Amino acid sequence: MADFSITPKTRLKRKPDRGHYDRATVYQIIDQALICHVGFVVGTQPFVIPTLHARQGDRLLLHGSPGSRLIQHIQAGHPISVSIALLDGFVLAKTVLNHSMNYRSVVLFGAGQAVTGYEEKLAALECLTEHLAPGRWQQARQPDGKDLNSTAVVAMDIIEASAKIRTGEPKDDPDFQGLDVWAGVVPIITSLGKPEPAAYCLRSTPFPDLMKYIRG
Amino acid sequence: MADFSITPKTRLKRKPDRGHYDRATVYQIIDQALICHVGFVVGTQPFVIPTLHARQGDRLLLHGSPGSRLIQHIQAGHPISVSIALLDGFVLAKTVLNHSMNYRSVVLFGAGQAVTGYEEKLAALECLTEHLAPGRWQQARQPDGKDLNSTAVVAMDIIEASAKIRTGEPKDDPDFQGLDVWAGVVPIITSLGKPEPAAYCLRSTPFPDLMKYIRG
């Protein structure tokens, strides 16, 4: 897989050692995140909206109501920016201003288009469903033609992309490493609670596999 | 506390029952989130950047390098949009297209300005530090005048704001509630892992209180 080209928009000016432009790193972060934040502009006004996403090969899929501002804006081909962030830990230093987070983030720039063909749209919805809850596409009731009309899907080719990652311990100035304050990393763990069946769910098979979201 | 006015930008067109405009609800979500995603526009290009934040009364604080694109843009007074999202659970339905997430999100619109006065900037950095790790401002080494110059702080008055919240079980069409597929909510839990002291951290007192981030 070819690396992404570094562009004026994706080049890290500060802490360039945290930048990653290889496709595997970028895709791994996209795939592990449940949601992204999509930025778009109306007039001169920026909007940012959190939404579910999925990666289908080299493109990012989003979906929503055909009437949603975000979907309509993307369908019109306007430029968007997509931000994804996974928080891995608190970085606590002996000096206040050296506190940080360990994280993995991705930023994408591009423009999307509507996914309209029946087979292509069905495949995109399968991809979005499987991203959220692997196995569900086969387990649950799949959409029919009428359902498809009530949901809009858009796709953006992943061309301009970068990742930014911080790992490891805090960086304190040697002068202050001897201070009597705890310094280190406190990992953030994501896990799943006890499933709560819906009132109308009398039987409980099959249950989806959400293990990929467990982190830390 | 007065509710936020509903504006064309914050009014929920779809699923208006998920909208909340009371200050307590909006502030609770801001305070429980570790990071926000800030959207801004350069020319016609949208950017979205994840960053730490803190609420200081009725304003939102951000900080960063004085040379960062985000900070410079906010200092120049351009409009920004801030998005915050907390994921609370997977909502699994018997029909694929009824799958969802339980979440609490906030969107803010406004413009920021630099926080430059010595005392005001110090108080802002204390607020940002205490948001990240309560107790650290007193525990760790506080910034001196030189440190203050190496960090920029910006503030945005929280005037145009709304929250969007989904809770509870999936909504399946009665026709399909009898399908033999598990439906319900799987809570997402955030917790902390075993602290990993830095190599230069020979002693371990005092340790910060991060319990407020444990959710689910």
Short mmCIF file of C-alpha atoms in Angstrom, two decimals:
data_model
loop_
_atom_site.label_atom_id
_atom_site.label_comp_id
_atom_site.label_asym_id
_atom_site.label_seq_id
_atom_site.Cartn_x
_atom_site.Cartn_y
_atom_site.Cartn_z
CA MET A 1 0.00 0.00 0.00
CA ALA A 2 1.40 3.37 -1.05
CA ASP A 3 1.90 6.08 1.54
CA PHE A 4 -0.23 9.21 1.41
CA SER A 5 1.45 12.25 -0.09
CA ILE A 6 2.19 14.96 2.45
CA THR A 7 0.31 18.12 1.51
CA PRO A 8 0.26 21.65 2.95
CA LYS A 9 -2.93 20.70 4.78
CA THR A 10 -1.69 17.40 6.24
CA ARG A 11 1.94 18.29 6.98
CA LEU A 12 2.54 18.53 10.73
CA LYS A 13 4.31 21.77 11.49
CA ARG A 14 4.65 21.11 15.21
CA LYS A 15 6.02 17.81 16.58
CA PRO A 16 6.48 16.29 13.11
CA ASP A 17 7.72 13.08 14.74
CA ARG A 18 4.10 12.39 15.67
CA GLY A 19 3.00 12.38 12.03
CA HIS A 20 2.32 9.19 10.07
CA TYR A 21 1.43 9.03 6.41
CA ASP A 22 1.35 5.30 5.77
CA ARG A 23 -1.95 3.82 4.75
CA ALA A 24 -1.88 0.95 7.25
CA THR A 25 -1.57 3.30 10.23
CA VAL A 26 -4.27 5.65 8.97
CA TYR A 27 -6.68 2.83 8.16
CA GLN A 28 -6.18 1.07 11.49
CA ILE A 29 -7.25 4.22 13.35
CA ILE A 30 -10.26 4.77 11.08
CA ASP A 31 -11.33 1.16 11.54
CA GLN A 32 -11.04 1.15 15.31
CA ALA A 33 -13.00 4.36 15.81
CA LEU A 34 -16.76 4.23 16.20
CA ILE A 35 -17.40 7.79 15.12
CA CYS A 36 -15.79 10.63 13.26
CA HIS A 37 -16.34 14.40 13.34
CA VAL A 38 -17.10 15.89 9.94
CA GLY A 39 -16.35 19.55 9.28
CA PHE A 40 -17.99 21.53 6.50
CA VAL A 41 -18.60 25.16 5.62
CA VAL A 42 -21.84 26.97 4.84
CA GLY A 43 -21.03 30.46 3.64
CA THR A 44 -18.22 31.37 6.03
CA GLN A 45 -19.63 29.38 8.95
CA PRO A 46 -17.90 26.16 10.02
CA PHE A 47 -19.99 23.21 11.21
CA VAL A 48 -18.74 20.04 12.90
CA ILE A 49 -21.02 17.03 13.27
CA PRO A 50 -20.22 13.68 14.89
CA THR A 51 -21.43 10.68 12.94
CA LEU A 52 -20.84 6.97 12.42
CA HIS A 53 -18.51 6.02 9.59
CA ALA A 54 -16.98 2.99 7.92
CA ARG A 55 -14.07 2.42 5.58
CA GLN A 56 -14.80 0.55 2.37
CA GLY A 57 -11.41 -0.08 0.78
CA ASP A 58 -9.94 3.31 -0.05
CA ARG A 59 -13.05 5.34 0.67
CA LEU A 60 -14.91 6.55 3.72
CA LEU A 61 -18.65 5.98 3.98
CA LEU A 62 -21.14 8.09 5.93
CA HIS A 63 -24.91 7.83 6.05
CA GLY A 64 -27.90 9.71 7.34
CA SER A 65 -31.31 11.05 6.57
CA PRO A 66 -31.66 12.34 3.00
CA GLY A 67 -32.79 15.63 4.55
CA SER A 68 -29.82 16.13 6.88
CA ARG A 69 -27.69 19.22 6.42
CA LEU A 70 -24.49 17.18 6.51
CA ILE A 71 -25.62 14.66 3.89
CA GLN A 72 -27.00 17.29 1.55
CA HIS A 73 -23.82 19.30 1.83
CA ILE A 74 -21.61 16.33 1.00
CA GLN A 75 -23.84 15.26 -1.88
CA ALA A 76 -23.37 18.73 -3.36
CA GLY A 77 -19.63 18.01 -3.55
CA HIS A 78 -18.38 20.66 -1.12
CA PRO A 79 -15.01 20.12 0.58
CA ILE A 80 -15.11 18.38 3.94
CA SER A 81 -12.63 17.56 6.66
CA VAL A 82 -12.96 14.44 8.80
CA SER A 83 -11.35 14.10 12.21
CA ILE A 84 -11.05 10.87 14.19
CA ALA A 85 -9.45 10.60 17.61
CA LEU A 86 -8.84 7.66 19.94
CA LEU A 87 -7.69 8.49 23.47
CA ASP A 88 -5.27 5.96 24.91
CA GLY A 89 -4.09 7.45 28.18
CA PHE A 90 -3.48 10.38 30.50
CA VAL A 91 0.12 11.59 30.43
CA LEU A 92 0.87 13.13 33.82
CA ALA A 93 4.10 15.06 34.21
CA LYS A 94 5.88 16.69 37.14
CA THR A 95 5.39 20.06 35.48
CA VAL A 96 1.85 21.22 34.80
CA LEU A 97 2.50 22.35 31.22
CA ASN A 98 4.01 18.99 30.26
CA HIS A 99 0.74 17.16 30.86
CA SER A 100 -0.66 15.54 27.75
CA MET A 101 -2.68 12.65 26.38
CA ASN A 102 -1.60 9.57 24.53
CA TYR A 103 -3.79 9.36 21.46
CA ARG A 104 -4.10 8.25 17.87
CA SER A 105 -5.85 10.62 15.50
CA VAL A 106 -6.52 10.89 11.80
CA VAL A 107 -7.49 13.82 9.65
CA LEU A 108 -8.89 13.47 6.13
CA PHE A 109 -9.56 16.13 3.51
CA GLY A 110 -11.66 15.65 0.43
CA ALA A 111 -15.11 15.82 -1.05
CA GLY A 112 -17.81 13.20 -1.19
CA GLN A 113 -20.57 12.10 -3.48
CA ALA A 114 -23.86 10.28 -3.17
CA VAL A 115 -23.93 6.49 -3.35
CA THR A 116 -27.09 5.83 -5.34
CA GLY A 117 -26.92 2.57 -7.29
CA TYR A 118 -28.97 -0.18 -5.64
CA GLU A 119 -26.21 -2.77 -5.32
CA GLU A 120 -23.55 -0.19 -4.42
CA LYS A 121 -25.78 1.36 -1.77
CA LEU A 122 -26.65 -2.03 -0.30
CA ALA A 123 -22.95 -2.92 -0.11
CA ALA A 124 -22.19 0.42 1.55
CA LEU A 125 -24.90 -0.11 4.17
CA GLU A 126 -23.54 -3.60 4.81
CA CYS A 127 -20.09 -2.06 5.34
CA LEU A 128 -21.48 0.58 7.74
CA THR A 129 -23.45 -2.06 9.64
CA GLU A 130 -20.51 -4.43 9.92
CA HIS A 131 -18.28 -1.58 11.10
CA LEU A 132 -20.68 -0.84 13.93
CA ALA A 133 -21.50 -4.40 14.88
CA PRO A 134 -19.69 -7.19 13.04
CA GLY A 135 -22.03 -9.98 12.00
CA ARG A 136 -25.23 -7.93 12.17
CA TRP A 137 -25.80 -7.72 8.44
CA GLN A 138 -26.53 -11.44 8.32
CA GLN A 139 -28.25 -11.55 11.72
CA ALA A 140 -30.69 -8.67 11.42
CA ARG A 141 -33.33 -7.80 8.84
CA GLN A 142 -31.70 -6.29 5.78
CA PRO A 143 -33.19 -3.23 4.09
CA ASP A 144 -35.63 -3.53 1.21
CA GLY A 145 -36.03 -1.03 -1.60
CA LYS A 146 -38.28 1.24 0.47
CA ASP A 147 -35.82 1.26 3.36
CA LEU A 148 -33.02 2.17 0.99
CA ASN A 149 -34.88 5.29 -0.10
CA SER A 150 -35.18 6.50 3.48
CA THR A 151 -31.42 6.49 4.04
CA ALA A 152 -28.76 8.40 2.15
CA VAL A 153 -25.19 7.16 1.82
CA VAL A 154 -22.20 9.26 0.77
CA ALA A 155 -18.63 8.24 0.03
CA MET A 156 -15.35 10.14 0.05
CA ASP A 157 -12.18 8.80 -1.56
CA ILE A 158 -9.37 8.70 1.01
CA ILE A 159 -6.64 10.58 -0.83
CA GLU A 160 -5.41 13.34 1.47
CA ALA A 161 -4.85 11.80 4.89
CA SER A 162 -2.53 11.75 7.85
CA ALA A 163 -2.32 10.27 11.32
CA LYS A 164 -0.92 11.81 14.48
CA ILE A 165 0.10 9.58 17.36
CA ARG A 166 1.51 10.16 20.82
CA THR A 167 2.70 7.23 22.89
CA GLY A 168 4.90 6.69 25.90
CA GLU A 169 5.78 8.47 29.09
CA PRO A 170 5.70 12.19 29.89
CA LYS A 171 8.59 14.43 28.92
CA ASP A 172 9.75 16.44 31.90
CA ASP A 173 12.72 18.77 31.86
CA PRO A 174 15.68 17.05 33.60
CA ASP A 175 15.74 19.92 36.10
CA PHE A 176 12.33 18.90 37.39
CA GLN A 177 12.42 15.12 37.10
CA GLY A 178 13.36 14.85 40.75
CA LEU A 179 10.27 16.67 42.05
CA ASP A 180 8.18 14.63 44.45
CA VAL A 181 5.14 14.33 42.19
CA TRP A 182 3.82 11.22 40.47
CA ALA A 183 4.56 11.18 36.75
CA GLY A 184 3.58 8.57 34.22
CA VAL A 185 0.77 7.27 32.08
CA VAL A 186 -2.70 6.19 33.18
CA PRO A 187 -4.21 4.07 30.38
CA ILE A 188 -7.80 4.67 29.28
CA ILE A 189 -9.71 1.44 28.85
CA THR A 190 -12.83 0.99 26.77
CA SER A 191 -14.95 -2.04 27.50
CA LEU A 192 -18.54 -3.23 27.22
CA GLY A 193 -21.16 -3.42 29.95
CA LYS A 194 -23.80 -6.08 30.50
CA PRO A 195 -26.11 -6.21 27.48
CA GLU A 196 -29.62 -4.87 28.19
CA PRO A 197 -32.21 -6.64 26.00
CA ALA A 198 -35.04 -4.54 24.59
CA ALA A 199 -38.44 -5.14 26.22
CA TYR A 200 -39.64 -6.76 22.98
CA CYS A 201 -36.60 -9.02 22.72
CA LEU A 202 -37.90 -12.29 24.11
CA ARG A 203 -35.14 -14.43 22.70
CA SER A 204 -31.47 -13.61 22.58
CA THR A 205 -29.86 -15.21 19.55
CA PRO A 206 -27.61 -14.44 17.89
CA PHE A 207 -25.58 -11.88 19.76
CA PRO A 208 -23.15 -9.64 17.85
CA ASP A 209 -19.40 -9.62 18.29
CA LEU A 210 -18.29 -6.22 19.57
CA MET A 211 -14.93 -7.32 20.91
CA LYS A 212 -12.97 -5.21 18.45
CA TYR A 213 -13.99 -2.11 20.38
CA ILE A 214 -12.40 -3.28 23.61
CA ARG A 215 -9.19 -1.33 24.06
CA GLY A 216 -6.57 -0.62 26.67
CA MET B 1 -29.28 29.28 34.75
CA ALA B 2 -31.01 30.55 31.64
CA ASP B 3 -31.55 28.21 28.71
CA PHE B 4 -29.70 28.82 25.45
CA SER B 5 -31.73 30.47 22.71
CA ILE B 6 -32.49 28.16 19.81
CA THR B 7 -30.94 29.54 16.63
CA PRO B 8 -31.06 28.45 12.99
CA LYS B 9 -27.68 26.80 13.53
CA THR B 10 -28.56 24.94 16.73
CA ARG B 11 -32.17 24.02 16.03
CA LEU B 12 -32.52 20.26 15.44
CA LYS B 13 -34.49 19.68 12.27
CA ARG B 14 -34.47 15.91 12.57
CA LYS B 15 -35.49 14.11 15.78
CA PRO B 16 -36.08 17.37 17.69
CA ASP B 17 -36.95 15.33 20.81
CA ARG B 18 -33.23 14.62 21.14
CA GLY B 19 -32.41 18.33 21.46
CA HIS B 20 -31.61 20.02 24.76
CA TYR B 21 -30.96 23.70 25.24
CA ASP B 22 -30.64 23.99 29.00
CA ARG B 23 -27.31 25.12 30.34
CA ALA B 24 -26.98 22.35 32.93
CA THR B 25 -27.27 19.59 30.33
CA VAL B 26 -24.86 21.28 27.92
CA TYR B 27 -22.30 22.00 30.63
CA GLN B 28 -22.43 18.48 32.07
CA ILE B 29 -21.46 17.04 28.68
CA ILE B 30 -18.68 19.58 28.15
CA ASP B 31 -17.30 18.85 31.61
CA GLN B 32 -17.31 15.07 31.25
CA ALA B 33 -15.57 15.06 27.86
CA LEU B 34 -11.80 14.98 27.68
CA ILE B 35 -11.52 16.43 24.22
CA CYS B 36 -13.49 18.43 21.70
CA HIS B 37 -13.24 18.76 17.93
CA VAL B 38 -12.85 22.34 16.73
CA GLY B 39 -13.92 23.29 13.22
CA PHE B 40 -12.66 26.36 11.41
CA VAL B 41 -12.40 27.65 7.88
CA VAL B 42 -9.38 28.86 5.92
CA GLY B 43 -10.55 30.32 2.65
CA THR B 44 -13.24 27.82 1.69
CA GLN B 45 -11.46 24.84 3.26
CA PRO B 46 -12.86 23.32 6.48
CA PHE B 47 -10.46 22.03 9.13
CA VAL B 48 -11.34 19.95 12.19
CA ILE B 49 -8.79 19.47 14.98
CA PRO B 50 -9.20 17.46 18.19
CA THR B 51 -7.91 19.21 21.29
CA LEU B 52 -8.24 19.31 25.06
CA HIS B 53 -10.68 21.83 26.48
CA ALA B 54 -12.07 23.09 29.76
CA ARG B 55 -15.09 25.11 30.78
CA GLN B 56 -14.46 28.19 32.91
CA GLY B 57 -17.88 29.43 33.93
CA ASP B 58 -19.68 30.46 30.78
CA ARG B 59 -16.70 30.19 28.45
CA LEU B 60 -14.74 27.42 26.80
CA LEU B 61 -10.95 27.41 27.08
CA LEU B 62 -8.50 25.89 24.60
CA HIS B 63 -4.73 26.05 24.58
CA GLY B 64 -1.80 25.19 22.38
CA SER B 65 1.43 26.35 20.86
CA PRO B 66 1.41 30.05 19.93
CA GLY B 67 2.38 28.92 16.42
CA SER B 68 -0.44 26.43 15.91
CA ARG B 69 -2.83 27.01 13.02
CA LEU B 70 -5.85 26.47 15.28
CA ILE B 71 -4.71 28.90 17.97
CA GLN B 72 -3.71 31.61 15.50
CA HIS B 73 -7.02 31.26 13.71
CA ILE B 74 -9.04 31.60 16.90
CA GLN B 75 -6.95 34.55 18.09
CA ALA B 76 -7.79 36.31 14.84
CA GLY B 77 -11.47 36.13 15.83
CA HIS B 78 -12.75 33.89 13.04
CA PRO B 79 -15.93 31.88 13.64
CA ILE B 80 -15.45 28.37 15.02
CA SER B 81 -17.66 25.40 15.73
CA VAL B 82 -16.94 23.01 18.58
CA SER B 83 -18.26 19.46 18.69
CA ILE B 84 -18.16 17.16 21.71
CA ALA B 85 -19.47 13.61 21.75
CA LEU B 86 -19.68 10.96 24.47
CA LEU B 87 -20.63 7.46 23.36
CA ASP B 88 -22.73 5.59 25.90
CA GLY B 89 -23.77 2.40 24.16
CA PHE B 90 -24.44 0.33 21.07
CA VAL B 91 -28.12 0.22 20.12
CA LEU B 92 -28.75 -3.04 18.29
CA ALA B 93 -32.09 -3.50 16.57
CA LYS B 94 -33.77 -6.39 14.79
CA THR B 95 -33.68 -4.38 11.58
CA VAL B 96 -30.29 -3.30 10.25
CA LEU B 97 -31.30 0.30 9.54
CA ASN B 98 -32.61 0.80 13.09
CA HIS B 99 -29.17 0.28 14.60
CA SER B 100 -27.86 3.34 16.42
CA MET B 101 -25.73 4.57 19.29
CA ASN B 102 -26.70 6.01 22.63
CA TYR B 103 -24.73 9.22 22.97
CA ARG B 104 -24.59 12.69 24.43
CA SER B 105 -23.22 15.42 22.21
CA VAL B 106 -22.84 19.17 22.27
CA VAL B 107 -22.27 21.67 19.51
CA LEU B 108 -21.10 25.23 20.12
CA PHE B 109 -20.82 28.14 17.70
CA GLY B 110 -18.92 31.32 18.35
CA ALA B 111 -15.61 33.08 18.09
CA GLY B 112 -12.72 33.17 20.51
CA GLN B 113 -10.07 35.57 21.65
CA ALA B 114 -6.62 35.34 23.18
CA VAL B 115 -6.27 35.16 26.96
CA THR B 116 -3.22 37.31 27.58
CA GLY B 117 -3.25 38.93 31.04
CA TYR B 118 -0.88 37.16 33.45
CA GLU B 119 -3.41 36.39 36.17
CA GLU B 120 -6.19 35.55 33.72
CA LYS B 121 -3.90 33.25 31.75
CA LEU B 122 -2.66 31.52 34.88
CA ALA B 123 -6.25 30.95 36.03
CA ALA B 124 -7.14 29.58 32.60
CA LEU B 125 -4.23 27.14 32.66
CA GLU B 126 -5.26 26.05 36.14
CA CYS B 127 -8.76 25.40 34.81
CA LEU B 128 -7.42 23.39 31.84
CA THR B 129 -5.12 21.40 34.12
CA GLU B 130 -7.83 20.66 36.65
CA HIS B 131 -10.19 19.59 33.87
CA LEU B 132 -7.66 17.04 32.66
CA ALA B 133 -6.49 15.82 36.05
CA PRO B 134 -8.18 17.21 39.14
CA GLY B 135 -5.71 18.16 41.84
CA ARG B 136 -2.68 18.45 39.55
CA TRP B 137 -2.41 22.22 39.67
CA GLN B 138 -1.40 22.03 43.33
CA GLN B 139 0.56 18.79 42.99
CA ALA B 140 2.75 19.56 39.98
CA ARG B 141 5.11 22.41 39.18
CA GLN B 142 3.14 25.48 38.12
CA PRO B 143 4.26 27.57 35.15
CA ASP B 144 6.51 30.58 35.57
CA GLY B 145 6.53 33.65 33.34
CA LYS B 146 8.72 31.99 30.72
CA ASP B 147 6.47 28.92 30.59
CA LEU B 148 3.44 31.15 30.13
CA ASN B 149 4.95 32.69 27.02
CA SER B 150 5.42 29.28 25.43
CA THR B 151 1.72 28.43 25.64
CA ALA B 152 -1.21 30.28 24.14
CA VAL B 153 -4.69 30.20 25.65
CA VAL B 154 -7.90 31.20 23.90
CA ALA B 155 -11.43 31.55 25.25
CA MET B 156 -14.84 31.46 23.60
CA ASP B 157 -18.00 32.67 25.32
CA ILE B 158 -20.60 29.88 25.35
CA ILE B 159 -23.61 31.68 23.87
CA GLU B 160 -24.87 29.57 20.97
CA ALA B 161 -25.06 25.98 22.18
CA SER B 162 -27.16 22.86 22.11
CA ALA B 163 -27.00 19.25 23.24
CA LYS B 164 -28.29 16.16 21.48
CA ILE B 165 -28.91 13.01 23.46
CA ARG B 166 -30.11 9.51 22.63
CA THR B 167 -30.90 7.07 25.41
CA GLY B 168 -32.82 3.85 25.80
CA GLU B 169 -33.61 0.80 23.76
CA PRO B 170 -33.78 0.38 19.97
CA LYS B 171 -36.89 1.33 18.06
CA ASP B 172 -38.00 -1.53 15.85
CA ASP B 173 -41.13 -1.50 13.77
CA PRO B 174 -43.79 -3.63 15.51
CA ASP B 175 -43.91 -5.83 12.39
CA PHE B 176 -40.36 -6.94 13.02
CA GLN B 177 -40.15 -7.03 16.82
CA GLY B 178 -40.80 -10.77 16.77
CA LEU B 179 -37.78 -11.62 14.61
CA ASP B 180 -35.37 -14.02 16.23
CA VAL B 181 -32.49 -11.57 16.55
CA TRP B 182 -31.05 -10.08 19.71
CA ALA B 183 -32.04 -6.44 20.20
CA GLY B 184 -31.06 -4.10 22.97
CA VAL B 185 -28.32 -1.87 24.29
CA VAL B 186 -24.70 -2.81 24.99
CA PRO B 187 -23.24 -0.11 27.28
CA ILE B 188 -19.80 1.33 26.53
CA ILE B 189 -17.66 1.59 29.64
CA THR B 190 -14.67 3.86 30.09
CA SER B 191 -12.26 2.99 32.87
CA LEU B 192 -8.63 3.45 33.83
CA GLY B 193 -5.82 0.92 33.56
CA LYS B 194 -2.95 0.33 35.94
CA PRO B 195 -0.84 3.51 36.22
CA GLU B 196 2.58 3.20 34.55
CA PRO B 197 5.14 5.41 36.34
CA ALA B 198 7.69 7.23 34.20
CA ALA B 199 11.24 5.84 34.37
CA TYR B 200 12.31 8.99 36.22
CA CYS B 201 9.45 8.78 38.73
CA LEU B 202 11.10 7.19 41.73
CA ARG B 203 8.44 8.17 44.20
CA SER B 204 4.72 8.08 43.68
CA THR B 205 3.05 10.80 45.67
CA PRO B 206 0.64 12.36 45.26
CA PHE B 207 -1.45 10.59 42.67
CA PRO B 208 -4.19 12.51 40.82
CA ASP B 209 -7.89 11.77 41.03
CA LEU B 210 -9.18 10.76 37.60
CA MET B 211 -12.33 9.04 38.83
CA LYS B 212 -14.62 11.53 37.12
CA TYR B 213 -13.72 9.99 33.78
CA ILE B 214 -14.98 6.55 34.71
CA ARG B 215 -18.30 6.05 32.96
CA GLY B 216 -20.76 3.33 32.16
#
